[in-house]
Coordinates of C-alpha atoms in Angstrom, one line a residue:
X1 CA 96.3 108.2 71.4
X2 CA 100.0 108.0 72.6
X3 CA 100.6 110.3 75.9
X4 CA 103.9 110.7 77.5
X5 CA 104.7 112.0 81.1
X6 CA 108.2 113.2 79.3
X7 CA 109.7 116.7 80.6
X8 CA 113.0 118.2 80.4
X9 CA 113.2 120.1 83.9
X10 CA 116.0 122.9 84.3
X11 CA 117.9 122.8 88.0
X12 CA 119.7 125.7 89.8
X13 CA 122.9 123.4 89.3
X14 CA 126.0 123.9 87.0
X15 CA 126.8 120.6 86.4
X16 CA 129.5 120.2 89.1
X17 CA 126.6 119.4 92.0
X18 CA 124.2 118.1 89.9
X19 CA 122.9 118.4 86.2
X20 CA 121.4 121.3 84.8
X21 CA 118.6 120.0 83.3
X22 CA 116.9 116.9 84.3
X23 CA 114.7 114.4 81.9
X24 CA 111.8 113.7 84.2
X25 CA 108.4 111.1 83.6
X26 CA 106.7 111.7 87.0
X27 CA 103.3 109.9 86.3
X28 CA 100.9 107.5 87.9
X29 CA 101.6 104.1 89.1
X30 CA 101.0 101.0 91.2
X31 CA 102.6 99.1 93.6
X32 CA 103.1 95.1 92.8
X33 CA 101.3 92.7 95.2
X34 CA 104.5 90.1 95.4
X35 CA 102.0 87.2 97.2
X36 CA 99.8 87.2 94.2
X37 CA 102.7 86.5 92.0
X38 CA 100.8 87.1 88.1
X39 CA 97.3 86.1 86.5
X40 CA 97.9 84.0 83.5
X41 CA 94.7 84.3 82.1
X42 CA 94.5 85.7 78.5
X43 CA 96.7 86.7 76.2
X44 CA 99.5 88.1 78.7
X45 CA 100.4 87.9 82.2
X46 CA 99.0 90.6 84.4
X47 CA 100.1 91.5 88.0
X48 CA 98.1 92.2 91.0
X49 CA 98.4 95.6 92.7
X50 CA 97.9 96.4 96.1
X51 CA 95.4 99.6 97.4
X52 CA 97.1 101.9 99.4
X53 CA 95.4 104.1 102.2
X54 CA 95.0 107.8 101.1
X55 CA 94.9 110.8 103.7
X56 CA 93.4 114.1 102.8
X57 CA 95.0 117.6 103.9
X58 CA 93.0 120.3 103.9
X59 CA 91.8 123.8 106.0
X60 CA 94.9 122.4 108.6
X61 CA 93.4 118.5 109.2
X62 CA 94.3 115.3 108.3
X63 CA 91.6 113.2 107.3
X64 CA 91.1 109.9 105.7
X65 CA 89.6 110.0 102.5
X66 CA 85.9 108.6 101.8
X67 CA 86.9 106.8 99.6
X68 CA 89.6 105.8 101.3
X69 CA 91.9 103.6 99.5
X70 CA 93.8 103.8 95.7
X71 CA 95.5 101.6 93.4
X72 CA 97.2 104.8 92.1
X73 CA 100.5 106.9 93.6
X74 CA 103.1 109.5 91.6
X75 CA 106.4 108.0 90.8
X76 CA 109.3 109.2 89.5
X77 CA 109.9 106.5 87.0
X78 CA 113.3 108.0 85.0
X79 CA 116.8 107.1 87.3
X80 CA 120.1 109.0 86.3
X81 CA 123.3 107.2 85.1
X82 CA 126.7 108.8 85.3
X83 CA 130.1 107.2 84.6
X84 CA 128.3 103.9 84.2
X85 CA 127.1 104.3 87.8
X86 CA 123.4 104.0 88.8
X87 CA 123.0 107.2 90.2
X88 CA 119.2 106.8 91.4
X89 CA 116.3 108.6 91.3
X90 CA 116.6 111.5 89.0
X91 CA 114.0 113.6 91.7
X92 CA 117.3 114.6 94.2
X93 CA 118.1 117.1 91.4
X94 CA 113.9 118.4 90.8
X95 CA 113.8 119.2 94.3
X96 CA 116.6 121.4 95.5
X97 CA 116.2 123.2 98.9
X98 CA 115.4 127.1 99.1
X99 CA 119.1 127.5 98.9
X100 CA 119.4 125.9 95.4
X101 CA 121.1 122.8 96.8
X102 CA 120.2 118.8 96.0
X103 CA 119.5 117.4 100.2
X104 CA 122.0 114.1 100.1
X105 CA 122.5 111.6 103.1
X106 CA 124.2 113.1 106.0
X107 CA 123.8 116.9 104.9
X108 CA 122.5 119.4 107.5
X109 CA 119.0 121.5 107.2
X110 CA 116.8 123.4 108.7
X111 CA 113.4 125.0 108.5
X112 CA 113.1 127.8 106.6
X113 CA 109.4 127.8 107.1
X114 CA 106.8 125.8 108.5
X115 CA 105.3 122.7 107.1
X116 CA 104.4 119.5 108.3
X117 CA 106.6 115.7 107.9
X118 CA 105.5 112.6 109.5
X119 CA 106.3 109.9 112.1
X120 CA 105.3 106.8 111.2
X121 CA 105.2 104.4 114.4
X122 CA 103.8 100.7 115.4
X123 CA 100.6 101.9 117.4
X124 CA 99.5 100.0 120.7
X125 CA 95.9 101.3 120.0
X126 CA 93.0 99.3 122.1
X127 CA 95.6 96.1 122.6
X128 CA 96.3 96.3 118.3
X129 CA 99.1 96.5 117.0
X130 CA 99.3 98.7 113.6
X131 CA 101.0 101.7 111.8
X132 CA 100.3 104.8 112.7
X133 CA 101.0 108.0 110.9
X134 CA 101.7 111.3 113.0
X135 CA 101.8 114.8 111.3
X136 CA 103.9 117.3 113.0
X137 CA 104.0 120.7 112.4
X138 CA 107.7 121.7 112.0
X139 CA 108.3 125.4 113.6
X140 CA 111.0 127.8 112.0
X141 CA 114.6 127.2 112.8
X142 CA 114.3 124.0 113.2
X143 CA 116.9 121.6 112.2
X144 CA 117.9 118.0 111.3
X145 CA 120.0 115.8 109.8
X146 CA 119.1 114.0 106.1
X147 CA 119.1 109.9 106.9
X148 CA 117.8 108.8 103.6
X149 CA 116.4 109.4 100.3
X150 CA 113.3 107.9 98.3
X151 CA 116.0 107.2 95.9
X152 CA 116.5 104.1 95.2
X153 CA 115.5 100.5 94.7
X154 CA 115.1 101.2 91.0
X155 CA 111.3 101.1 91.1
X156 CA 109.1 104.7 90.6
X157 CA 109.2 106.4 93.7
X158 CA 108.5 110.1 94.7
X159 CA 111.8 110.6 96.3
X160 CA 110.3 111.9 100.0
X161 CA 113.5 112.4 102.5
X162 CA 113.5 110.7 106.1
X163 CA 115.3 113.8 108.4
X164 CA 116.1 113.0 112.2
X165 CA 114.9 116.5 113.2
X166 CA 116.3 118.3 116.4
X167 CA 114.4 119.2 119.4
X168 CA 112.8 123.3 119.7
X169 CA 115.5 124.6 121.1
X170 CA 113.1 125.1 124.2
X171 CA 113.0 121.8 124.7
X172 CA 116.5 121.4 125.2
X173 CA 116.9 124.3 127.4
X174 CA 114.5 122.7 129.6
X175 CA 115.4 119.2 129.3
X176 CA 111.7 117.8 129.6
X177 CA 110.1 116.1 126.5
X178 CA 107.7 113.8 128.7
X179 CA 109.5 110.6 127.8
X180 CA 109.2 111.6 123.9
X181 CA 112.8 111.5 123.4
X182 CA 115.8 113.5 122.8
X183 CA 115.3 114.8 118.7
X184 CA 111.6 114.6 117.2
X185 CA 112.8 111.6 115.5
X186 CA 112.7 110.2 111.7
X187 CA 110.3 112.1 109.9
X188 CA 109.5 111.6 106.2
X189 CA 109.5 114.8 104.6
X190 CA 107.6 115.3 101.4
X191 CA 109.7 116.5 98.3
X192 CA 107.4 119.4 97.9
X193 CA 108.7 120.8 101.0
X194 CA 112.2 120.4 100.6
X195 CA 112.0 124.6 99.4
X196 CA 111.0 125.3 102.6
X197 CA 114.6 123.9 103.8
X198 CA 117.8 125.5 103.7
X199 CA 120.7 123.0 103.3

């Protein structure tokens, strides 16, 4: 049986900022394991995949999953062309902000209301080094400045935004952040929450 992720999605744009409807295949895929290279056995090459770790969100915790790895992730596998130009992924137009606008390197936002994004960071954990994954809980009001857009690369990708947020304005008032810094830094913010944004 044939099954297609195929949809034609309509967008809040006119065609000016951004096309009003969008051709969209947002399905299941894998991500290549480039030191494996391709297993030549049988009738056709076949690549190797790597697992990815896989944490759960639910009743307000983060938790890693029992089974805690996948081969599997949602990509966006359809990229826009205009005037011969690869324009990227077609998601910056699926995911407008609450304000009906497509987020674009460099534009200004802020929180509408609250969700969570996440530093990523090398940790120093028990003399190891590794990454580590840090949800933060954005408060209202907030705001930050889009640095870049799961967008590119022409591979299926689920167009997430890294935003350089802004410090509570508390914080600024006060001038003490503990030696955290002076913003909350790059945080990658899912595209599901970009409607809690106002650009």
């Amino acid at each position: 049986e044939l099954q297609s992720y195929i949809q034609v999605a309509a967008t809040p744009f006119s065609g000016t900022a951004g096309p009003s409807r969008v051709v969209s295949e947002l399905a299941w895929d894998q991500v290549l394991d480039p030191s494996k290279g391709l297993k030549l056995e049988g009738e056709r090459p076949e690549p190797a995949f790597v697992k990815g770790l896989v944490i759960e969100h639910k009743e307000g915790r983060f938790n890693k999953l029992d089974a805690d790895t996948s081969y599997y992730k949602l990509g966006e596998r359809i990229i826009a062309w205009h005037g011969g130009i690869n324009r990227g992924s077609v998601t910056q137009w699926l995911y407008p902000s609450s304000n009906g606008e497509a987020l674009t390197i460099g534009c200004k936002v802020k929180v509408l209301k609250s969700f969570r994004a996440f530093r990523m960071e090398t940790s120093g954990a028990k003399g190891m080094e590794a990454l580590s994954v840090f949800p933060q809980l954005l408060p209202v009001d907030l705001e930050g400045t889009v640095t870049y857009l799961h967008t590119v690369g022409n591979a299926p990708t689920s167009g997430d935004a890294l935003i350089n947020y802004e410090l509570p304005r508390i914080f600024e008032e006060v001038d003490v952040t503990g030696g955290a810094g002076q913003t909350l830094g790059v945080l990658v913010t899912l595209t599901s929450d970009f409607s809690n944004l106002h650009v």
